[in-house]
Coordinates of C-alpha atoms in Angstrom, one line a residue:
M724 CA -17.7 112.1 -38.9
S725 CA -14.3 113.7 -38.5
L726 CA -15.0 113.3 -34.8
T727 CA -15.8 109.7 -34.9
V728 CA -12.8 109.0 -37.2
D729 CA -10.6 111.1 -34.7
R730 CA -12.0 109.2 -31.8
L731 CA -11.5 105.4 -33.5
L732 CA -8.0 106.5 -34.2
V733 CA -7.2 107.3 -30.8
A734 CA -8.8 104.5 -29.6
L735 CA -6.6 102.0 -31.8
E736 CA -3.3 103.8 -31.1
P737 CA -2.6 101.6 -27.8
L738 CA -3.5 98.5 -29.1
S739 CA -1.5 95.5 -30.3
Y740 CA -2.2 94.5 -34.0
P741 CA -4.6 91.8 -33.4
D742 CA -6.6 93.7 -30.7
R743 CA -6.4 97.0 -33.0
L744 CA -8.4 94.6 -35.9
K745 CA -10.6 93.2 -33.4
H746 CA -11.8 96.6 -32.1
L747 CA -11.8 98.1 -35.8
A748 CA -14.1 95.1 -37.2
H749 CA -16.6 95.6 -34.0
S750 CA -16.8 99.4 -34.9
A751 CA -17.3 98.9 -38.2
R752 CA -19.9 96.0 -37.9
S753 CA -21.6 98.7 -35.4
L754 CA -22.2 101.1 -37.9
R755 CA -25.4 101.3 -40.3
P756 CA -24.3 100.1 -43.8
T757 CA -26.1 102.5 -45.7
D758 CA -24.7 105.6 -44.6
E759 CA -22.3 105.6 -41.3
L760 CA -19.7 102.7 -42.5
P761 CA -19.1 104.4 -46.1
S762 CA -18.6 108.0 -44.2
L763 CA -16.1 106.2 -42.2
V764 CA -14.5 104.4 -44.9
A765 CA -14.2 107.8 -47.1
E766 CA -12.9 109.8 -44.3
L767 CA -10.0 107.2 -43.5
A768 CA -9.2 106.7 -47.0
G769 CA -8.5 110.3 -47.7
R770 CA -5.8 110.3 -45.1
G771 CA -2.5 108.7 -45.3
T772 CA -1.4 105.0 -45.9
Y773 CA -2.2 103.8 -42.2
E774 CA -5.8 105.1 -42.2
R775 CA -6.3 103.9 -46.0
R776 CA -5.4 100.1 -45.0
L777 CA -7.6 100.6 -41.9
A778 CA -10.7 101.7 -44.6
A779 CA -9.9 98.7 -46.6
F780 CA -10.0 96.4 -43.6
A781 CA -13.4 98.4 -42.6
A782 CA -14.7 98.0 -45.6
L783 CA -14.0 94.1 -46.0
V784 CA -15.6 93.4 -42.5
G785 CA -18.5 95.8 -43.1
R786 CA -19.2 94.2 -46.4
H787 CA -19.0 97.9 -48.3
I788 CA -18.5 96.3 -51.6
G789 CA -18.3 99.6 -53.7
F790 CA -15.0 100.6 -51.8
L791 CA -13.3 97.5 -52.5
A792 CA -14.5 96.7 -55.8
E793 CA -12.7 100.0 -57.1
R794 CA -9.4 98.9 -55.3
L795 CA -8.3 95.8 -57.3
T796 CA -5.5 97.6 -58.3
D797 CA -4.5 99.9 -55.5
R798 CA -1.0 101.0 -55.9
D799 CA -0.8 99.9 -51.6
P800 CA -0.3 95.9 -51.9
V801 CA -2.1 95.9 -48.4
V802 CA -5.0 97.6 -49.5
R803 CA -5.1 95.7 -52.8
A804 CA -5.0 92.1 -50.7
Y805 CA -8.0 93.2 -48.8
A806 CA -9.9 93.8 -52.4
M807 CA -8.6 90.4 -53.7
R808 CA -10.1 88.9 -50.7
A809 CA -12.9 90.5 -50.9
A810 CA -13.6 89.4 -54.6
R811 CA -13.0 85.8 -53.4
T812 CA -15.6 85.8 -50.7
L813 CA -18.0 88.7 -51.4
P814 CA -20.6 89.2 -54.7
L815 CA -18.4 92.0 -56.3
P816 CA -19.7 92.6 -59.6
D817 CA -17.7 90.6 -62.6
A818 CA -17.6 93.8 -64.1
A819 CA -15.2 95.3 -61.2
I820 CA -12.9 92.2 -62.1
E821 CA -12.8 92.3 -65.7
A822 CA -12.1 96.0 -65.6
A823 CA -9.5 95.5 -63.2
Y824 CA -7.4 93.8 -65.7
E825 CA -7.2 96.6 -67.8
D826 CA -4.3 98.0 -65.9
A827 CA -3.2 95.3 -63.8
S828 CA 0.7 94.0 -63.6
A829 CA 1.5 90.4 -64.2
D830 CA 1.7 89.8 -60.3
T831 CA -2.1 91.4 -60.3
R832 CA -3.3 89.5 -63.4
Q833 CA -2.2 86.4 -61.7
R834 CA -4.0 87.1 -58.7
L835 CA -7.1 88.2 -60.4
G836 CA -7.1 84.7 -62.3
E837 CA -6.9 83.1 -58.8
V838 CA -10.0 85.1 -57.6
V839 CA -11.9 84.1 -60.4
L840 CA -11.0 80.4 -60.0
A841 CA -11.7 80.7 -56.4
S842 CA -14.8 82.1 -56.8
G843 CA -16.3 80.1 -59.8
R844 CA -17.3 82.8 -62.2
T845 CA -18.0 80.8 -65.2
A846 CA -19.4 83.5 -67.4
L847 CA -16.8 86.0 -66.6
A848 CA -14.0 83.3 -67.3
E849 CA -15.2 83.0 -70.5
R850 CA -15.2 86.2 -71.7
L851 CA -11.8 86.6 -70.5
V852 CA -10.2 83.6 -72.1
P853 CA -10.4 85.4 -75.6
R854 CA -9.4 88.5 -74.3
L855 CA -6.4 87.0 -72.2
R856 CA -5.2 85.0 -75.2
E857 CA -4.8 88.0 -77.3
Q858 CA -3.5 90.9 -74.9
W859 CA -1.5 88.1 -72.8
G860 CA -1.0 84.8 -74.4
D861 CA -2.7 81.3 -74.1
H862 CA -0.7 80.0 -70.9
T863 CA -2.4 83.1 -68.9
A864 CA -5.8 82.2 -70.8
A865 CA -5.6 78.6 -70.0
K866 CA -5.6 79.0 -66.1
L867 CA -9.3 80.0 -66.3
L868 CA -10.3 76.8 -68.1
P869 CA -11.1 74.9 -65.0
V870 CA -14.2 77.2 -63.8
C871 CA -15.6 77.3 -67.7
S872 CA -18.5 75.3 -68.8
A873 CA -18.0 72.0 -70.2
E874 CA -18.9 73.0 -73.7
F875 CA -16.2 76.0 -73.5
V876 CA -13.4 73.5 -72.5
A877 CA -14.1 70.9 -75.0
A878 CA -13.9 74.0 -77.8
A879 CA -11.0 75.2 -76.3
L880 CA -8.7 72.2 -75.3
D881 CA -7.6 72.0 -79.0
E882 CA -5.9 74.9 -79.0
L883 CA -5.1 75.5 -75.3
S884 CA -4.3 72.1 -74.0
Y885 CA -0.4 72.6 -74.7
A886 CA -0.4 76.0 -72.6
L887 CA -2.1 74.1 -69.5
D888 CA 0.2 74.0 -66.3
S889 CA -1.5 71.5 -64.4
W890 CA -4.1 68.7 -65.8
T891 CA -5.5 67.8 -62.5
R892 CA -8.2 70.3 -61.7
I893 CA -9.3 70.0 -65.6
G894 CA -9.2 66.2 -65.4
L895 CA -11.7 66.0 -62.2
N896 CA -14.0 68.6 -63.3
F897 CA -14.1 67.8 -67.2
P898 CA -13.3 64.1 -67.2
D899 CA -14.9 63.2 -70.7
Q900 CA -13.7 66.4 -72.2
V901 CA -10.1 65.5 -71.4
L902 CA -10.7 62.0 -72.2
D903 CA -12.1 62.9 -75.6
H904 CA -9.0 65.3 -76.1
A905 CA -6.5 62.6 -75.1
E906 CA -7.8 59.8 -77.2
R907 CA -7.9 61.8 -79.8
D908 CA -4.4 62.5 -80.0
L909 CA -3.3 59.1 -79.1
A910 CA -5.3 57.8 -81.9
A911 CA -3.6 60.2 -84.4
R912 CA 0.0 59.4 -83.2
P913 CA 2.2 56.6 -84.5
R914 CA 2.7 53.8 -82.2
A915 CA 6.5 55.2 -81.5
E916 CA 5.1 58.6 -80.2
R917 CA 2.4 57.2 -78.2
D918 CA 4.2 57.3 -74.7
T919 CA 4.9 61.0 -75.5
S920 CA 1.0 61.7 -75.5
W921 CA 0.6 59.6 -72.2
R922 CA 3.1 61.3 -70.5
R923 CA 1.6 64.9 -71.7
Y924 CA -2.0 63.8 -70.1
A925 CA -1.1 61.4 -67.7
E926 CA -2.0 63.8 -64.8
G927 CA -5.4 64.8 -66.5
V928 CA -6.6 61.2 -67.3
A929 CA -5.4 59.9 -63.8
A930 CA -7.9 62.5 -62.4
A931 CA -10.9 61.4 -64.4
V932 CA -10.0 58.0 -63.0
S933 CA -12.3 58.6 -60.1
A934 CA -15.5 59.4 -62.6
R935 CA -14.3 57.1 -65.6
A936 CA -12.3 54.4 -64.6
E937 CA -13.7 52.0 -67.3
R938 CA -13.4 54.3 -70.1
V939 CA -9.7 54.9 -69.1
L940 CA -8.9 51.1 -68.7
S941 CA -10.4 50.6 -72.4
M942 CA -7.9 53.8 -73.6
L943 CA -5.0 51.7 -72.2
E944 CA -6.3 48.8 -74.1
R945 CA -6.6 50.8 -77.0
H946 CA -3.5 52.6 -76.9
R947 CA -1.4 50.7 -74.7
P948 CA 2.1 52.7 -73.2
D949 CA 5.6 51.2 -73.3
V950 CA 5.9 52.8 -70.0
L951 CA 2.9 53.2 -67.7
P952 CA 2.7 56.7 -66.4
A953 CA 3.2 57.3 -62.6
A954 CA -0.1 59.2 -62.3
L955 CA -1.9 56.0 -63.5
V956 CA 0.0 53.5 -61.4
T957 CA -1.1 55.2 -58.5
R958 CA -4.9 54.8 -59.7
L959 CA -4.4 50.8 -60.4
N960 CA -6.6 49.5 -57.8
E961 CA -9.6 51.6 -59.2
F962 CA -8.7 49.6 -62.7
V963 CA -9.0 46.4 -60.6
A964 CA -12.4 47.3 -59.4
V965 CA -13.6 47.3 -62.8
D966 CA -11.7 44.2 -63.9
A967 CA -8.5 43.1 -62.6
E968 CA -8.0 40.5 -65.5
R969 CA -8.2 43.3 -67.9
T970 CA -5.9 45.6 -66.1
V971 CA -3.2 43.1 -66.8
R972 CA -3.4 43.5 -70.2
P973 CA -2.5 47.1 -71.1
L974 CA 0.5 46.9 -68.7
P975 CA 3.9 47.6 -70.4
Q976 CA 5.8 43.9 -71.6
P977 CA 8.9 43.7 -68.7
R978 CA 11.9 44.6 -70.4
H979 CA 13.8 42.3 -67.8
A980 CA 13.5 40.0 -65.0
S981 CA 13.3 41.7 -61.8
D982 CA 12.6 41.1 -57.8
A983 CA 10.1 43.9 -57.2
A984 CA 7.7 41.8 -54.8
R985 CA 7.5 44.9 -52.3
T986 CA 7.2 47.9 -54.9
P987 CA 4.2 50.5 -54.5
V988 CA 2.6 49.0 -57.5
R989 CA 2.5 45.5 -56.0
R990 CA 1.0 46.7 -52.7
T991 CA -1.8 49.0 -54.7
L992 CA -3.1 45.7 -56.3
V993 CA -2.7 43.4 -53.4
A994 CA -4.7 45.5 -51.4
A995 CA -7.4 46.2 -54.2
P996 CA -10.6 43.7 -55.0
A997 CA -9.5 41.7 -58.0
G998 CA -11.3 40.3 -61.0
G999 CA -14.7 40.8 -61.8
G1000 CA -15.5 42.0 -58.4
G1001 CA -15.8 45.7 -57.0
R1002 CA -18.8 47.7 -58.0
H1003 CA -19.7 45.9 -61.3
G1004 CA -19.8 42.4 -59.9
R1005 CA -19.1 39.4 -62.2
R1006 CA -18.6 40.5 -65.9
G1007 CA -19.4 38.4 -68.6
G1008 CA -19.9 35.3 -66.7
R1009 CA -16.0 35.4 -65.4
R1010 CA -15.2 34.0 -62.5
P1011 CA -14.0 36.4 -60.0
V1012 CA -10.3 36.7 -59.0
A1013 CA -10.1 36.5 -55.3
A1014 CA -7.6 39.3 -54.3
A1015 CA -5.2 37.7 -51.5
P1016 CA -1.5 38.6 -50.5
Q1017 CA -0.4 34.9 -51.5
P1018 CA -2.7 33.6 -54.3
G1019 CA -2.2 30.1 -54.9
R1020 CA -0.7 28.4 -57.9
G1021 CA -2.8 28.5 -61.0
D1022 CA -5.1 31.2 -59.5
P1023 CA -5.5 34.2 -62.2
G1024 CA -4.8 36.6 -59.1
R1025 CA -1.0 35.0 -58.6
R1026 CA -0.7 36.3 -62.8
I1027 CA -1.8 39.4 -62.1
L1028 CA 0.7 40.1 -59.2
R1029 CA 3.8 38.5 -61.1
R1030 CA 2.5 40.6 -63.9
V1031 CA 2.7 43.6 -61.5
R1032 CA 6.0 42.7 -60.3
E1033 CA 7.5 42.8 -63.7
V1034 CA 6.2 46.2 -65.0
A1035 CA 7.0 48.0 -61.6
P1036 CA 10.6 48.9 -62.8
S1037 CA 9.4 50.4 -65.6
A1038 CA 6.8 52.5 -63.2
R1039 CA 10.0 53.6 -61.4
R1040 CA 11.7 54.7 -64.4
A1041 CA 8.7 56.8 -65.2
G1042 CA 9.6 58.7 -62.1
P1043 CA 7.7 59.1 -58.5
P1044 CA 3.8 59.2 -58.4
P1045 CA 2.8 63.0 -58.0
P1046 CA 0.9 63.8 -54.9
R1047 CA -2.6 63.1 -55.2
S1048 CA -4.7 66.4 -55.5
G1049 CA -8.1 67.6 -55.7

């Protein structure tokens, strides 16, 4: 095998970096994965830094999982990066990723967490959460919640919700659990503190609207905020599709008159179906409200648009809506 490695290195020497990787990939794929590839990788890995990096790339291309599973915390960042890529795309054992946390630096722990999230390793994430909480704190552990099971998330949110950096993926993956948690907190707070909770959960609640628009609308009716969070302003059209007249009621009361006729909030509702229309049809025998840019006098749609114009300044004070993610 030494002759094969030497010949490979000679062949690679004059090539540009992209051509060098292409040649190495072709060579790795042409070897038998049971013996020839592991021998090539092992001999390359026993040489210098350059050869160790070639070994890691060849192992990735040739799917030599055993070699890469042992290098998730390699001292060489290039070798480590190839191993991390393998953990995302190849069936590296959960045990290898779990073991890598033992001696991992803070940066490597972050990369390992990203691997767990990207590869959707639910069982591993649920084993890691209590361990990470004990060793490195709640913020590190909370990052893994988006790939845990619904039951696990429901049990963990009470203690870990404060440590979440982003609620969007949690809200998309677990709308019921996020809404249950948010509503418990809203119900427990005095009226004066309610807006604090709405701001805290707005991102997750907004993400849950796609699956639970009517439930979020009911929450807004029961726990009306003084200022509608910007994240929910961007979802107004989905509330209107459920029931336009109900959408108006939880909107904050205007603090002063303002001509905001051309605000994004108004455009949102003008473009959306109004009244009991949309996917729910007529509700309780109520006449659907026609959605029109210039509703006639006495039309409930006119009242809806006027109400949105009044509340729009409050939405602007709450800050610009975040970019939609998901």
